[in-house]
Tab-separated table of C-alpha atoms in Angstrom:
chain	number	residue	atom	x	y	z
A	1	UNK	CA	82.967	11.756	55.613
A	2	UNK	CA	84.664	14.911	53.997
A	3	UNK	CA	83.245	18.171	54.293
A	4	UNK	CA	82.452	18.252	50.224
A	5	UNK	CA	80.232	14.464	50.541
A	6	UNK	CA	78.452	15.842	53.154
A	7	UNK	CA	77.400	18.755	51.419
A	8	UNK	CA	76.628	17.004	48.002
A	9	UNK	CA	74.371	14.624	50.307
A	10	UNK	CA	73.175	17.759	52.265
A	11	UNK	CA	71.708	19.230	48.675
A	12	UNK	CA	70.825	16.245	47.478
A	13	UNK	CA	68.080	15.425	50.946
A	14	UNK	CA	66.953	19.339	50.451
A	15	UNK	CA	65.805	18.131	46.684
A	16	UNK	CA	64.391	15.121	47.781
A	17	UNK	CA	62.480	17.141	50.403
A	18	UNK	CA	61.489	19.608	47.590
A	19	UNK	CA	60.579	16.958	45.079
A	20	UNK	CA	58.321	14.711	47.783
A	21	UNK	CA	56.290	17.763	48.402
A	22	UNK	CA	55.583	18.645	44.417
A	23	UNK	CA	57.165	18.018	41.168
A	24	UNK	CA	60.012	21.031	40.235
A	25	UNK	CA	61.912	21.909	36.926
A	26	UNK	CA	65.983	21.705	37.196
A	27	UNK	CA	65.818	25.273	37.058
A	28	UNK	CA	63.244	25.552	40.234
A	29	UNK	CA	65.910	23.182	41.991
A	30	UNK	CA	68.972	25.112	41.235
A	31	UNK	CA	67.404	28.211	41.925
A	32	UNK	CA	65.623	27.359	45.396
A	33	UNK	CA	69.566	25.258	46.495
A	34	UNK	CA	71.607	28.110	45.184
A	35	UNK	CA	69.184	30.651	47.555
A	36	UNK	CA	69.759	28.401	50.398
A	37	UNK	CA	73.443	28.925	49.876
A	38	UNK	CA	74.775	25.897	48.436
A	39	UNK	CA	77.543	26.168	45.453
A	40	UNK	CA	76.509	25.813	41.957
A	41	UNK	CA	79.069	22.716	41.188
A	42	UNK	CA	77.632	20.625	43.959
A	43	UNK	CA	74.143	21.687	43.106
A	44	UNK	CA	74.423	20.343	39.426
A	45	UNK	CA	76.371	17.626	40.196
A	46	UNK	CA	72.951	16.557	42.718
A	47	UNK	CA	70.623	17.486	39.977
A	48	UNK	CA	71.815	15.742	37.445
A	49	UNK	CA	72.134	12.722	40.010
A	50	UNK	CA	68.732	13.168	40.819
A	51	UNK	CA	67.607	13.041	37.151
A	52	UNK	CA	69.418	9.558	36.128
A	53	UNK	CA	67.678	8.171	39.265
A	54	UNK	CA	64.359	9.318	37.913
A	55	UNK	CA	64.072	11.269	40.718
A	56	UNK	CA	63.463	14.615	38.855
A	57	UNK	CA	62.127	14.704	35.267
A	58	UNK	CA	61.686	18.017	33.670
A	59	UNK	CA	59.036	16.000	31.274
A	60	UNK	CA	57.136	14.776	34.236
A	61	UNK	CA	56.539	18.455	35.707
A	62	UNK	CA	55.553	19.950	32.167
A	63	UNK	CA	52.833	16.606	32.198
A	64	UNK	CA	52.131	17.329	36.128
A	65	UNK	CA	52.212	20.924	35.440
A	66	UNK	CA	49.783	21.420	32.732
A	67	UNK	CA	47.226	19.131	34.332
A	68	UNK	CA	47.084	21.060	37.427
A	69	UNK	CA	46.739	24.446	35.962
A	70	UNK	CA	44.443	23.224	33.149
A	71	UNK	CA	41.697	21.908	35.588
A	72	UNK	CA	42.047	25.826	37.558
A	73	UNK	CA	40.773	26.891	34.450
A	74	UNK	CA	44.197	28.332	32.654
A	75	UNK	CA	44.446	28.072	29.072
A	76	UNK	CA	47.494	27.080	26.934
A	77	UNK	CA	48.860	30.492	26.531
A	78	UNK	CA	49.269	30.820	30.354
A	79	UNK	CA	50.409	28.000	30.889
A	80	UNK	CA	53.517	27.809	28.152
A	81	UNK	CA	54.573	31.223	29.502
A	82	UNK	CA	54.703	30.004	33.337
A	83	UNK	CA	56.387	26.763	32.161
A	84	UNK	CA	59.141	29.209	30.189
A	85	UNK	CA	59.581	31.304	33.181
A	86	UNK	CA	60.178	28.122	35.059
A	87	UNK	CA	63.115	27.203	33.207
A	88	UNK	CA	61.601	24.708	30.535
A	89	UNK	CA	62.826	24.762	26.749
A	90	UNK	CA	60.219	25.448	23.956
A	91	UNK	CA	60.958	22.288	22.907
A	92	UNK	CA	59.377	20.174	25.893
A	93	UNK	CA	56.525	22.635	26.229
A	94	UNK	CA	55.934	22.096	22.415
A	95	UNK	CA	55.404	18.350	22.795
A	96	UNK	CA	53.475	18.372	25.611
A	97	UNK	CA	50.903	21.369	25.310
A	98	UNK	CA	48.885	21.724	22.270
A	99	UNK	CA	46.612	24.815	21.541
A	100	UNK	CA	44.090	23.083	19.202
A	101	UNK	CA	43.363	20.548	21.117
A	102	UNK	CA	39.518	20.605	21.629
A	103	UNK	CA	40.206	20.072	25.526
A	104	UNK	CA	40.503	23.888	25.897
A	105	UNK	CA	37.626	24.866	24.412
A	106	UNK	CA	35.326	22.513	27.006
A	107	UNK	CA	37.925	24.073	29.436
A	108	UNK	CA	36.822	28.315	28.414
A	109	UNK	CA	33.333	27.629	28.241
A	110	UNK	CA	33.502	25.483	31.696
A	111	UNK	CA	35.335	29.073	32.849
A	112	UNK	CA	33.371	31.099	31.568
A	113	UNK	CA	30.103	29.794	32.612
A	114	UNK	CA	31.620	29.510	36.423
A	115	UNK	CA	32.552	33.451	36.345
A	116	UNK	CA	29.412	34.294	34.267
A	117	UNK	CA	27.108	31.846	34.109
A	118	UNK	CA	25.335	30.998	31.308
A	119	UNK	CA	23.692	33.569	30.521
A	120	UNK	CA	25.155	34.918	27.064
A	121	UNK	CA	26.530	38.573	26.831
A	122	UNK	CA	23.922	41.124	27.289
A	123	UNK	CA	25.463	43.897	25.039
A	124	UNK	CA	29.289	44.788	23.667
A	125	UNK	CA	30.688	46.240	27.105
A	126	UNK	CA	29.665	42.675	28.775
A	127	UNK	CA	31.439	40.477	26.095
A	128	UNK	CA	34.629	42.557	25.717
A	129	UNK	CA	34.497	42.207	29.571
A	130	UNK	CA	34.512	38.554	29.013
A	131	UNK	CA	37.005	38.352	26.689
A	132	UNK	CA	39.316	39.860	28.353
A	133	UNK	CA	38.964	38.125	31.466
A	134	UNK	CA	39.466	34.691	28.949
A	135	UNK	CA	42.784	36.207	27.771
A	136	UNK	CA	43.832	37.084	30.836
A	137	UNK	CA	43.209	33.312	31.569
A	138	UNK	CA	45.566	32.388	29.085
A	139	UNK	CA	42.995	31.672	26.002
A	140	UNK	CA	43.616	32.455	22.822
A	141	UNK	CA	41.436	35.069	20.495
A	142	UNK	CA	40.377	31.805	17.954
A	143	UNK	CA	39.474	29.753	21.204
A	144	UNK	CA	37.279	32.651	22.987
């Protein structure tokens, strides 16, 4: 075995390791391989082996994605930005995540009444407080 097949198949068990633990983006894998030292033409070269295998599916983390931070009570705003900074075209996210889906709003009030209860706001102060707190959450100002 030649140095060069050994390290394709060296990168290509460290994203098999990554991927049986969670789901990643491309851009997760290249990032976390190319910190670990391994070069760039190898590292796509794995990837994109990876991905006709079915192996890794950028589609499959967006789906995997937005369940898991949708039930921890992050809204769609949230989540599109942390699927951007995780290397995922606006595109993908577009198909996948929708805003107006009613889903979010059982989603906010199910937030809201965990931090809050349900008690409604007892003056201004308290409600601004809430709102923020929702927007911080990722929620948009129609859905709060």
């Amino acid at each position: 075995m030649t140095e060069t097949e050994c390290t394709a198949e060296a990168v290509r068990k460290q994203a098999l390791n990554m991927l049986a633990r969670r789901e990643h983006s491309g851009a997760e894998l290249r990032a976390k391989l190319a910190a670990k030292g391994f070069p760039s033409d190898i590292i796509d070269a794995a990837l994109g082996d990876l991905n006709r295998s079915g192996w890794q599916s950028d589609e499959r983390f967006v789906e995997a994605f937005i369940r898991m931070r949708g039930e921890r009570g992050y809204g769609p705003v949230r989540i599109r930005a942390e699927l951007r900074e995780r290397g995922i075209d606006d595109e993908l996210i577009a198909s996948h995540l929708d805003g107006r889906d009613s889903s979010w709003l059982r989603r906010l009030q199910a937030v809201c009444v965990k931090r809050y209860g349900a008690a409604p706001p007892a003056d201004f102060n308290e409600k601004a407080k809430r709102m923020r707190f929702l927007q911080t959450r990722g929620f948009t100002a129609e859905q709060i």
